[in-house]
GROMACS .gro file of C-alpha atoms in nm:
model
  475
    1MET     CA    1  11.560  12.282  11.705
    2LYS     CA    2  11.431  12.394  11.385
    3GLN     CA    3  11.091  12.566  11.380
    4ILE     CA    4  10.839  12.566  11.047
    5GLN     CA    5  10.518  12.742  11.045
    6ALA     CA    6  10.281  12.535  10.814
    7ASP     CA    7   9.937  12.548  10.691
    8VAL     CA    8   9.873  12.209  10.648
    9LEU     CA    9  10.063  11.920  10.822
   10VAL     CA   10  10.030  11.559  10.692
   11ILE     CA   11  10.168  11.281  10.928
   12GLY     CA   12  10.242  10.979  10.737
   13GLY     CA   13  10.395  10.901  10.378
   14GLY     CA   14  10.187  10.583  10.273
   15THR     CA   15   9.873  10.576  10.073
   16ALA     CA   16   9.635  10.765  10.269
   17GLY     CA   17   9.903  11.039  10.365
   18MET     CA   18  10.038  11.078   9.975
   19GLY     CA   19   9.705  11.139   9.856
   20ALA     CA   20   9.625  11.421  10.132
   21PHE     CA   21   9.949  11.577  10.064
   22ARG     CA   22   9.853  11.601   9.695
   23HIS     CA   23   9.500  11.723   9.734
   24ALA     CA   24   9.619  11.979  10.001
   25ARG     CA   25   9.856  12.122   9.778
   26GLN     CA   26   9.569  12.230   9.550
   27PHE     CA   27   9.464  12.466   9.791
   28THR     CA   28   9.834  12.589   9.957
   29ASP     CA   29  10.167  12.561   9.863
   30ASN     CA   30  10.263  12.549  10.258
   31VAL     CA   31  10.227  12.192  10.298
   32TYR     CA   32  10.474  11.935  10.486
   33LEU     CA   33  10.449  11.577  10.475
   34VAL     CA   34  10.603  11.367  10.781
   35GLU     CA   35  10.726  10.986  10.760
   36SER     CA   36  10.896  10.793  11.050
   37THR     CA   37  11.057  10.503  10.824
   38VAL     CA   38  11.009  10.470  10.421
   39PHE     CA   39  10.815  10.660  10.212
   40GLY     CA   40  10.590  10.440   9.987
   41THR     CA   41  10.263  10.212  10.046
   42THR     CA   42  10.211   9.902  10.211
   43CYS     CA   43  10.003   9.755   9.970
   44ALA     CA   44  10.325   9.825   9.721
   45ARG     CA   45  10.614   9.730   9.984
   46VAL     CA   46  10.427   9.442  10.179
   47GLY     CA   47  10.097   9.400  10.104
   48CYS     CA   48   9.873   9.385   9.827
   49MET     CA   49  10.107   9.379   9.531
   50PRO     CA   50  10.425   9.121   9.676
   51SER     CA   51  10.133   8.896   9.835
   52LYS     CA   52   9.962   8.877   9.468
   53LEU     CA   53  10.319   8.778   9.314
   54LEU     CA   54  10.366   8.508   9.554
   55ILE     CA   55  10.012   8.398   9.479
   56ALA     CA   56  10.082   8.376   9.119
   57ALA     CA   57  10.342   8.182   9.146
   58ALA     CA   58  10.185   7.925   9.360
   59GLU     CA   59   9.893   7.932   9.112
   60ALA     CA   60  10.127   7.814   8.833
   61ARG     CA   61  10.287   7.557   9.019
   62HIS     CA   62   9.924   7.440   9.136
   63HIS     CA   63   9.780   7.397   8.758
   64ALA     CA   64  10.100   7.227   8.656
   65LEU     CA   65  10.032   6.952   8.919
   66HIS     CA   66   9.647   6.955   8.834
   67THR     CA   67   9.636   6.911   8.469
   68ALA     CA   68   9.522   6.486   8.464
   69PRO     CA   69   9.158   6.550   8.491
   70PHE     CA   70   9.164   6.767   8.136
   71GLY     CA   71   9.326   6.483   7.964
   72ILE     CA   72   9.689   6.643   8.002
   73HIS     CA   73   9.947   6.416   8.206
   74LEU     CA   74  10.222   6.566   8.290
   75ASP     CA   75  10.521   6.378   8.493
   76THR     CA   76  10.445   6.583   8.806
   77ALA     CA   77  10.760   6.446   8.982
   78SER     CA   78  10.956   6.670   8.723
   79VAL     CA   79  10.736   6.997   8.836
   80ARG     CA   80  11.020   7.143   9.060
   81THR     CA   81  10.998   7.444   9.262
   82ASP     CA   82  11.289   7.667   9.304
   83GLY     CA   83  11.263   7.877   9.612
   84ARG     CA   84  11.518   8.122   9.541
   85GLU     CA   85  11.388   8.208   9.178
   86VAL     CA   86  11.005   8.240   9.325
   87MET     CA   87  11.153   8.522   9.600
   88ALA     CA   88  11.364   8.672   9.371
   89ARG     CA   89  11.063   8.755   9.110
   90VAL     CA   90  10.851   8.855   9.406
   91LYS     CA   91  11.114   9.122   9.537
   92ALA     CA   92  11.211   9.221   9.200
   93GLU     CA   93  10.868   9.321   9.133
   94ARG     CA   94  10.792   9.433   9.424
   95ASP     CA   95  11.099   9.688   9.425
   96ARG     CA   96  10.962   9.828   9.098
   97PHE     CA   97  10.578   9.831   9.218
   98VAL     CA   98  10.760  10.064   9.494
   99GLY     CA   99  10.965  10.242   9.274
  100PHE     CA  100  10.653  10.357   9.081
  101VAL     CA  101  10.555  10.547   9.435
  102LEU     CA  102  10.871  10.682   9.496
  103GLU     CA  103  10.898  10.852   9.209
  104ASP     CA  104  10.583  11.054   9.264
  105VAL     CA  105  10.740  11.117   9.628
  106GLU     CA  106  11.052  11.245   9.434
  107ALA     CA  107  10.888  11.473   9.222
  108TRP     CA  108  10.767  11.650   9.550
  109PRO     CA  109  10.994  11.936   9.732
  110ALA     CA  110  11.244  11.780   9.912
  111GLU     CA  111  11.222  12.105  10.145
  112ARG     CA  112  10.811  11.979  10.203
  113ARG     CA  113  10.934  11.629  10.323
  114ILE     CA  114  11.050  11.557  10.621
  115MET     CA  115  11.170  11.203  10.796
  116GLY     CA  116  11.100  11.139  11.149
  117GLU     CA  117  10.919  11.009  11.450
  118ALA     CA  118  10.598  11.275  11.462
  119LYS     CA  119  10.453  11.338  11.786
  120PHE     CA  120  10.191  11.608  11.889
  121ILE     CA  121  10.280  11.860  12.162
  122ASP     CA  122   9.942  12.026  12.146
  123GLU     CA  123   9.640  12.053  11.899
  124HIS     CA  124   9.863  12.273  11.621
  125THR     CA  125  10.213  12.171  11.713
  126VAL     CA  126  10.401  11.873  11.625
  127GLU     CA  127  10.768  11.739  11.711
  128VAL     CA  128  10.966  11.540  11.467
  129GLY     CA  129  11.248  11.331  11.535
  130GLY     CA  130  11.362  11.574  11.823
  131HIS     CA  131  11.512  11.802  11.521
  132THR     CA  132  11.197  12.056  11.426
  133ARG     CA  133  10.862  12.169  11.571
  134ILE     CA  134  10.588  12.228  11.311
  135SER     CA  135  10.339  12.466  11.408
  136ALA     CA  136  10.036  12.383  11.166
  137GLU     CA  137   9.710  12.519  11.110
  138ARG     CA  138   9.552  12.201  11.006
  139ILE     CA  139   9.706  11.863  11.017
  140VAL     CA  140   9.586  11.531  10.892
  141ILE     CA  141   9.671  11.200  11.090
  142ALA     CA  142   9.781  10.898  10.827
  143THR     CA  143  10.019  10.699  11.025
  144GLY     CA  144   9.887  10.338  10.867
  145SER     CA  145   9.891  10.040  11.068
  146ARG     CA  146  10.123   9.766  11.190
  147PRO     CA  147  10.066   9.372  11.247
  148LEU     CA  148   9.933   9.268  11.572
  149ILE     CA  149  10.180   9.073  11.808
  150LEU     CA  150  10.026   8.913  12.087
  151PRO     CA  151  10.226   8.863  12.390
  152GLN     CA  152  10.234   8.482  12.399
  153TRP     CA  153  10.438   8.522  12.076
  154GLN     CA  154  10.699   8.718  12.219
  155PRO     CA  155  10.926   8.408  12.333
  156LEU     CA  156  10.952   8.275  11.988
  157GLY     CA  157  11.180   8.569  11.872
  158ASP     CA  158  11.303   8.587  11.519
  159ARG     CA  159  11.113   8.253  11.442
  160LEU     CA  160  10.807   8.460  11.468
  161ILE     CA  161  10.757   8.665  11.139
  162VAL     CA  162  10.474   8.892  11.018
  163ASN     CA  163  10.388   8.907  10.612
  164ASP     CA  164  10.672   9.190  10.574
  165ASP     CA  165  10.949   8.941  10.673
  166VAL     CA  166  10.789   8.713  10.428
  167PHE     CA  167  10.858   8.923  10.166
  168SER     CA  168  11.234   8.949  10.235
  169TRP     CA  169  11.322   8.592  10.215
  170ASP     CA  170  11.557   8.468   9.962
  171ASP     CA  171  11.427   8.085   9.990
  172LEU     CA  172  11.098   7.927  10.121
  173PRO     CA  173  11.117   7.755  10.438
  174GLU     CA  174  10.991   7.404  10.447
  175SER     CA  175  10.719   7.461  10.722
  176VAL     CA  176  10.539   7.777  10.853
  177ALA     CA  177  10.253   7.798  11.111
  178VAL     CA  178  10.014   8.066  11.030
  179PHE     CA  179   9.801   8.230  11.333
  180GLY     CA  180   9.517   8.422  11.180
  181PRO     CA  181   9.264   8.272  10.902
  182GLY     CA  182   9.215   8.611  10.824
  183VAL     CA  183   9.270   8.770  10.454
  184ILE     CA  184   9.647   8.807  10.521
  185GLY     CA  185   9.651   8.445  10.647
  186LEU     CA  186   9.446   8.262  10.445
  187GLU     CA  187   9.584   8.427  10.133
  188LEU     CA  188   9.941   8.397  10.215
  189GLY     CA  189   9.912   8.012  10.395
  190GLN     CA  190   9.738   7.877  10.057
  191ALA     CA  191  10.025   8.036   9.854
  192LEU     CA  192  10.276   7.893  10.047
  193SER     CA  193  10.103   7.542  10.078
  194ARG     CA  194  10.075   7.546   9.682
  195LEU     CA  195  10.445   7.603   9.674
  196GLY     CA  196  10.533   7.303   9.853
  197VAL     CA  197  10.587   7.458  10.241
  198LYS     CA  198  10.399   7.271  10.474
  199VAL     CA  199  10.118   7.469  10.654
  200GLU     CA  200   9.871   7.472  10.907
  201ILE     CA  201   9.640   7.785  11.016
  202PHE     CA  202   9.523   7.852  11.368
  203GLY     CA  203   9.241   8.075  11.463
  204VAL     CA  204   8.968   8.129  11.715
  205SER     CA  205   8.574   8.164  11.710
  206GLY     CA  206   8.562   7.972  11.395
  207ASN     CA  207   8.633   8.278  11.141
  208LEU     CA  208   8.759   8.249  10.802
  209ALA     CA  209   8.860   8.529  10.597
  210GLY     CA  210   8.615   8.806  10.780
  211LEU     CA  211   8.326   8.591  10.615
  212ALA     CA  212   8.017   8.747  10.773
  213ASP     CA  213   7.730   8.501  10.627
  214PRO     CA  214   7.716   8.196  10.819
  215VAL     CA  215   7.613   8.027  10.494
  216ILE     CA  216   7.907   8.159  10.306
  217ARG     CA  217   8.109   8.082  10.582
  218ARG     CA  218   7.994   7.719  10.634
  219GLU     CA  219   8.038   7.636  10.254
  220ALA     CA  220   8.395   7.819  10.241
  221VAL     CA  221   8.534   7.619  10.534
  222ALA     CA  222   8.429   7.317  10.376
  223SER     CA  223   8.600   7.412  10.069
  224PHE     CA  224   8.951   7.538  10.196
  225SER     CA  225   8.944   7.237  10.445
  226GLN     CA  226   8.973   6.999  10.155
  227GLU     CA  227   9.348   7.164  10.060
  228LEU     CA  228   9.413   7.321  10.377
  229THR     CA  229   9.466   7.207  10.762
  230LEU     CA  230   9.272   7.461  10.905
  231HIS     CA  231   9.254   7.485  11.293
  232LEU     CA  232   8.941   7.753  11.306
  233ASP     CA  233   8.856   7.743  11.656
  234SER     CA  234   9.158   7.623  11.872
  235ARG     CA  235   9.340   7.701  12.143
  236THR     CA  236   9.749   7.715  12.086
  237GLN     CA  237  10.081   7.735  12.315
  238VAL     CA  238  10.359   7.816  12.144
  239SER     CA  239  10.744   7.718  12.225
  240LEU     CA  240  11.099   7.689  12.082
  241ASP     CA  241  11.214   7.318  12.058
  242GLU     CA  242  11.623   7.239  12.123
  243ASN     CA  243  11.651   7.288  11.753
  244GLY     CA  244  11.495   7.634  11.754
  245LYS     CA  245  11.207   7.537  11.583
  246VAL     CA  246  10.853   7.662  11.639
  247VAL     CA  247  10.644   7.435  11.828
  248VAL     CA  248  10.259   7.455  11.862
  249ASP     CA  249  10.048   7.274  12.083
  250TRP     CA  250   9.671   7.271  11.993
  251GLU     CA  251   9.337   7.155  12.136
  252GLU     CA  252   9.043   7.187  11.927
  253ASN     CA  253   8.674   7.023  11.954
  254GLY     CA  254   8.832   6.755  12.183
  255GLN     CA  255   9.116   6.674  11.966
  256SER     CA  256   9.447   6.753  12.036
  257GLY     CA  257   9.827   6.765  11.843
  258ARG     CA  258  10.123   6.956  11.761
  259PHE     CA  259  10.315   7.132  11.471
  260VAL     CA  260  10.606   7.213  11.429
  261ALA     CA  261  10.769   7.460  11.187
  262ASP     CA  262  11.018   7.692  11.077
  263TYR     CA  263  10.824   7.995  11.137
  264ALA     CA  264  10.510   8.115  11.293
  265LEU     CA  265  10.350   8.393  11.076
  266ALA     CA  266  10.166   8.648  11.289
  267ALA     CA  267   9.846   8.731  11.079
  268ALA     CA  268   9.562   8.806  11.345
  269GLY     CA  269   9.505   9.176  11.228
  270ARG     CA  270   9.674   9.535  11.214
  271VAL     CA  271   9.693   9.749  11.502
  272PRO     CA  272   9.654  10.149  11.388
  273ASN     CA  273   9.959  10.355  11.458
  274THR     CA  274   9.778  10.614  11.658
  275ASP     CA  275   9.934  10.477  12.001
  276ASN     CA  276  10.260  10.633  11.972
  277ILE     CA  277  10.200  11.002  11.866
  278GLY     CA  278  10.063  11.204  12.130
  279LEU     CA  279   9.757  11.180  12.166
  280GLU     CA  280   9.732  11.212  12.516
  281ASN     CA  281   9.837  11.530  12.487
  282LEU     CA  282   9.521  11.633  12.315
  283ASN     CA  283   9.160  11.688  12.433
  284ILE     CA  284   9.053  11.432  12.122
  285VAL     CA  285   8.779  11.155  12.136
  286THR     CA  286   8.904  10.851  12.033
  287ASP     CA  287   8.715  10.486  12.027
  288ALA     CA  288   8.779  10.171  12.248
  289ARG     CA  289   9.118  10.115  12.077
  290GLY     CA  290   9.213  10.471  12.139
  291VAL     CA  291   9.228  10.582  11.791
  292PRO     CA  292   9.054  10.916  11.712
  293VAL     CA  293   8.670  10.906  11.599
  294ALA     CA  294   8.617  11.055  11.268
  295ASP     CA  295   8.315  11.167  11.028
  296PRO     CA  296   8.362  10.908  10.743
  297HIS     CA  297   8.248  11.176  10.501
  298THR     CA  298   8.484  11.430  10.579
  299MET     CA  299   8.758  11.230  10.813
  300GLN     CA  300   8.731  11.532  11.070
  301THR     CA  301   8.788  11.465  11.392
  302SER     CA  302   8.682  11.615  11.759
  303ILE     CA  303   8.915  11.865  11.669
  304PRO     CA  304   8.785  12.019  11.362
  305HIS     CA  305   9.090  12.134  11.236
  306ILE     CA  306   9.262  11.781  11.271
  307PHE     CA  307   9.153  11.453  11.030
  308ILE     CA  308   9.277  11.138  10.979
  309ALA     CA  309   9.285  10.878  10.694
  310GLY     CA  310   9.337  10.545  10.602
  311ASP     CA  311   9.459  10.243  10.800
  312ALA     CA  312   9.498  10.499  11.111
  313SER     CA  313   9.157  10.590  11.084
  314ASN     CA  314   9.045  10.220  11.192
  315GLN     CA  315   8.773  10.218  10.940
  316LEU     CA  316   8.819   9.992  10.582
  317PRO     CA  317   9.212   9.886  10.596
  318LEU     CA  318   9.218   9.858  10.218
  319LEU     CA  319   9.435  10.056   9.971
  320HIS     CA  320   9.130  10.173   9.787
  321GLU     CA  321   8.959  10.307  10.095
  322ALA     CA  322   9.329  10.472  10.204
  323SER     CA  323   9.316  10.659   9.889
  324ASP     CA  324   8.972  10.784   9.911
  325GLN     CA  325   9.008  10.880  10.305
  326GLY     CA  326   9.331  11.061  10.202
  327LYS     CA  327   9.166  11.260   9.920
  328ILE     CA  328   8.902  11.360  10.148
  329ALA     CA  329   9.116  11.447  10.417
  330GLY     CA  330   9.375  11.641  10.208
  331ASP     CA  331   9.093  11.839  10.073
  332ASN     CA  332   8.896  11.950  10.409
  333ALA     CA  333   9.221  12.042  10.517
  334GLY     CA  334   9.342  12.253  10.250
  335ARG     CA  335   9.034  12.429  10.193
  336TYR     CA  336   8.957  12.456  10.560
  337PRO     CA  337   8.684  12.570  10.738
  338ASP     CA  338   8.525  12.500  10.428
  339VAL     CA  339   8.482  12.157  10.501
  340ARG     CA  340   8.264  11.906  10.263
  341PRO     CA  341   8.176  11.535  10.231
  342GLY     CA  342   8.378  11.350  10.020
  343LEU     CA  343   8.233  11.064   9.796
  344ARG     CA  344   8.268  10.732   9.992
  345ARG     CA  345   8.210  10.474   9.756
  346SER     CA  346   8.004  10.107   9.813
  347PRO     CA  347   8.218   9.900  10.009
  348ILE     CA  348   8.392   9.620   9.791
  349GLY     CA  349   8.639   9.333   9.927
  350VAL     CA  350   8.820   9.115   9.745
  351VAL     CA  351   9.074   8.783   9.939
  352PHE     CA  352   9.279   8.635   9.642
  353THR     CA  353   9.307   8.296   9.741
  354ASP     CA  354   9.155   8.003   9.535
  355PRO     CA  355   8.839   8.008   9.525
  356GLN     CA  356   8.821   8.384   9.581
  357ILE     CA  357   8.649   8.564   9.826
  358ALA     CA  358   8.457   8.844   9.783
  359SER     CA  359   8.159   9.089   9.933
  360ALA     CA  360   7.996   9.399   9.789
  361GLY     CA  361   7.734   9.631   9.977
  362GLU     CA  362   7.667   9.571  10.316
  363ARG     CA  363   7.735   9.243  10.479
  364TYR     CA  364   7.556   8.987  10.655
  365THR     CA  365   7.593   9.082  11.022
  366ALA     CA  366   7.569   9.486  10.923
  367LEU     CA  367   7.209   9.414  10.790
  368GLN     CA  368   7.107   9.206  11.071
  369GLN     CA  369   7.227   9.502  11.293
  370ARG     CA  370   7.078   9.752  11.074
  371TYR     CA  371   6.706   9.594  11.057
  372GLY     CA  372   6.732   9.387  11.403
  373GLU     CA  373   6.412   9.185  11.468
  374ARG     CA  374   6.284   9.300  11.140
  375PHE     CA  375   6.564   9.113  10.935
  376ASP     CA  376   6.394   8.809  10.802
  377SER     CA  377   6.081   9.068  10.712
  378ALA     CA  378   6.295   9.315  10.578
  379VAL     CA  379   6.562   9.108  10.373
  380ALA     CA  380   6.527   8.891  10.115
  381ILE     CA  381   6.805   8.649  10.003
  382GLY     CA  382   6.902   8.450   9.672
  383GLU     CA  383   7.176   8.241   9.633
  384VAL     CA  384   7.310   8.023   9.382
  385SER     CA  385   7.608   7.718   9.430
  386PHE     CA  386   7.898   7.702   9.159
  387LYS     CA  387   7.905   7.334   9.197
  388ASN     CA  388   7.687   7.254   8.892
  389GLN     CA  389   7.774   7.650   8.700
  390GLY     CA  390   7.838   7.578   8.345
  391ARG     CA  391   8.143   7.813   8.281
  392SER     CA  392   8.296   7.687   8.656
  393ARG     CA  393   8.263   7.325   8.535
  394VAL     CA  394   8.413   7.383   8.221
  395MET     CA  395   8.735   7.555   8.364
  396LEU     CA  396   8.736   7.271   8.684
  397LYS     CA  397   8.681   7.593   8.894
  398ASN     CA  398   8.317   7.489   9.037
  399GLN     CA  399   8.372   7.558   9.367
  400GLY     CA  400   8.178   7.804   9.564
  401HIS     CA  401   7.847   7.962   9.694
  402LEU     CA  402   7.691   8.335   9.635
  403ARG     CA  403   7.422   8.500   9.830
  404VAL     CA  404   7.259   8.821   9.726
  405TYR     CA  405   7.051   9.054   9.979
  406ALA     CA  406   6.799   9.262   9.882
  407GLU     CA  407   6.509   9.469  10.051
  408GLN     CA  408   6.177   9.388  10.026
  409GLY     CA  409   5.929   9.680   9.922
  410SER     CA  410   6.164   9.864   9.719
  411GLY     CA  411   6.385   9.535   9.571
  412ARG     CA  412   6.694   9.764   9.600
  413LEU     CA  413   7.026   9.550   9.621
  414LEU     CA  414   7.185   9.568   9.989
  415GLY     CA  415   7.465   9.357   9.929
  416ALA     CA  416   7.644   9.024   9.852
  417GLU     CA  417   7.880   8.766   9.997
  418MET     CA  418   8.046   8.466   9.795
  419PHE     CA  419   8.338   8.280   9.724
  420GLY     CA  420   8.403   8.104   9.398
  421PRO     CA  421   8.569   8.133   9.058
  422ALA     CA  422   8.555   8.513   8.910
  423ALA     CA  423   8.457   8.622   9.242
  424GLU     CA  424   8.674   8.973   9.178
  425HIS     CA  425   8.503   9.029   8.900
  426ILE     CA  426   8.128   8.956   9.001
  427ALA     CA  427   8.198   9.183   9.310
  428HIS     CA  428   8.275   9.477   9.104
  429LEU     CA  429   7.950   9.422   8.885
  430LEU     CA  430   7.752   9.427   9.240
  431ALA     CA  431   7.934   9.696   9.396
  432TRP     CA  432   7.865   9.884   9.102
  433SER     CA  433   7.470   9.827   9.134
  434HIS     CA  434   7.490   9.866   9.473
  435GLN     CA  435   7.608  10.256   9.442
  436GLN     CA  436   7.396  10.310   9.188
  437GLY     CA  437   7.109  10.172   9.365
  438LEU     CA  438   6.996   9.960   9.119
  439THR     CA  439   6.675   9.673   9.217
  440VAL     CA  440   6.692   9.327   9.142
  441ALA     CA  441   6.484   9.394   8.879
  442GLN     CA  442   6.717   9.639   8.710
  443MET     CA  443   7.035   9.419   8.737
  444LEU     CA  444   6.865   9.107   8.565
  445ASP     CA  445   6.799   9.392   8.279
  446MET     CA  446   7.132   9.451   8.204
  447PRO     CA  447   7.306   9.203   7.963
  448PHE     CA  448   7.445   8.840   8.065
  449TYR     CA  449   7.655   8.689   7.818
  450HIS     CA  450   7.676   8.286   7.759
  451PRO     CA  451   7.873   8.070   7.893
  452VAL     CA  452   8.079   8.299   8.147
  453VAL     CA  453   8.048   8.241   8.518
  454GLU     CA  454   7.851   8.561   8.601
  455GLU     CA  455   7.560   8.379   8.476
  456GLY     CA  456   7.578   8.203   8.829
  457LEU     CA  457   7.530   8.580   8.961
  458ARG     CA  458   7.196   8.591   8.712
  459THR     CA  459   7.076   8.291   8.888
  460ALA     CA  460   7.094   8.392   9.222
  461LEU     CA  461   6.938   8.725   9.145
  462ARG     CA  462   6.685   8.546   8.963
  463ASP     CA  463   6.628   8.356   9.345
  464VAL     CA  464   6.588   8.709   9.485
  465GLN     CA  465   6.355   8.840   9.270
  466SER     CA  466   6.151   8.531   9.366
  467LYS     CA  467   6.110   8.588   9.715
  468LEU     CA  468   6.074   9.010   9.688
  469ARG     CA  469   5.737   9.137   9.809
  470TYR     CA  470   5.741   9.471   9.585
  471ASP     CA  471   5.602   9.816   9.743
  472HIS     CA  472   5.523   9.996   9.436
  473GLN     CA  473   5.552  10.323   9.580
  474ALA     CA  474   5.877  10.245   9.702
  475ALA     CA  475   6.017  10.118   9.391
   0.00000   0.00000   0.00000
């Protein structure tokens, strides 16, 4: 077995791992990167980018079928979806994005890149693929995550798919049952539906796309239910019929039914890949899911020379978060024992549905937990509906609702949740304001053009401003 002595070992060649490797090398050349399958990012291969390509195709078809309200009348019968052409573009552009990532990887010394499954032998030793043993002074865990597969779905065999499989299709199927109305399930479910695939979405507990604010969630459910068949609080049983089709028998609110589909898409969440890397050989503190607990500002675990970053950290499974965590972990592993807190930005999240869903800063439930019984007296809430917002009505995109949260006394913006038009852009304005620690009054001093969707944000800010009680010493 080959023996290697390393200053820093990074386990995982995705967004976080690549970032950690890159930044650790600024402090030492003796850094190794291990990957079990393929280098590259979940985002480029099976996540952000291919899903947005599918969504773009879906939006094109949807727009073509809904021009009549503008006085533009098309022969909708002639709007034809060629599933093979749709998937060909998705895969071609996806491969292009992956190619850019691989160019970065291939620019690194080949001898520093090792393929194989990594497993801890002890706190400083990792065995890779049964062929290499690496003794490392510092280690970064960046093993990513995988889709959650529930045991009751196993009998579906190859009729059960995950988002990775969707982007391998050569053609679109006729029907798909989506399990999980979270970000992935709702994005892909709506996109497939708009491309002409028969879709029903199944969930539990009434949740939708991770929305925490009850008012926003209620409004969003009502909006999306106009277009999609949602079973958000259902009990389901799945099986295969004599033709190999997926059969979903469901019960919800005293009603029951059956949906037959070509595939069942598992989109009920993702699991950190930390259960098969030998953590049992370490005396490391883990959370309830068996994931190493880390300081979010340093990414340092309970074993001082071991850091964790990205989806494996079980914090926020988003590319920009993985990138930030990878930089922090790589910097600290490289300069160890001089461990320093890194920049953690204000939280921001976007769901690329139509209407879009977004959040910035602290979410409703996080504020409830922070303020407890004082929530109603400590937090002011302003809101706006986009049903009559000028620019939104012009574009016939007038669906949505925004709620902003501000702190009583200081007037500081705490966070926001919304669904509606241009949510991806409004979320950035909110996140930037939150990170700068701006008050609502300071935000209202900023310029707003007319007519733009962002005027809806101004309306919500004016609403919350009217409810604030300012403590001038705090302000």
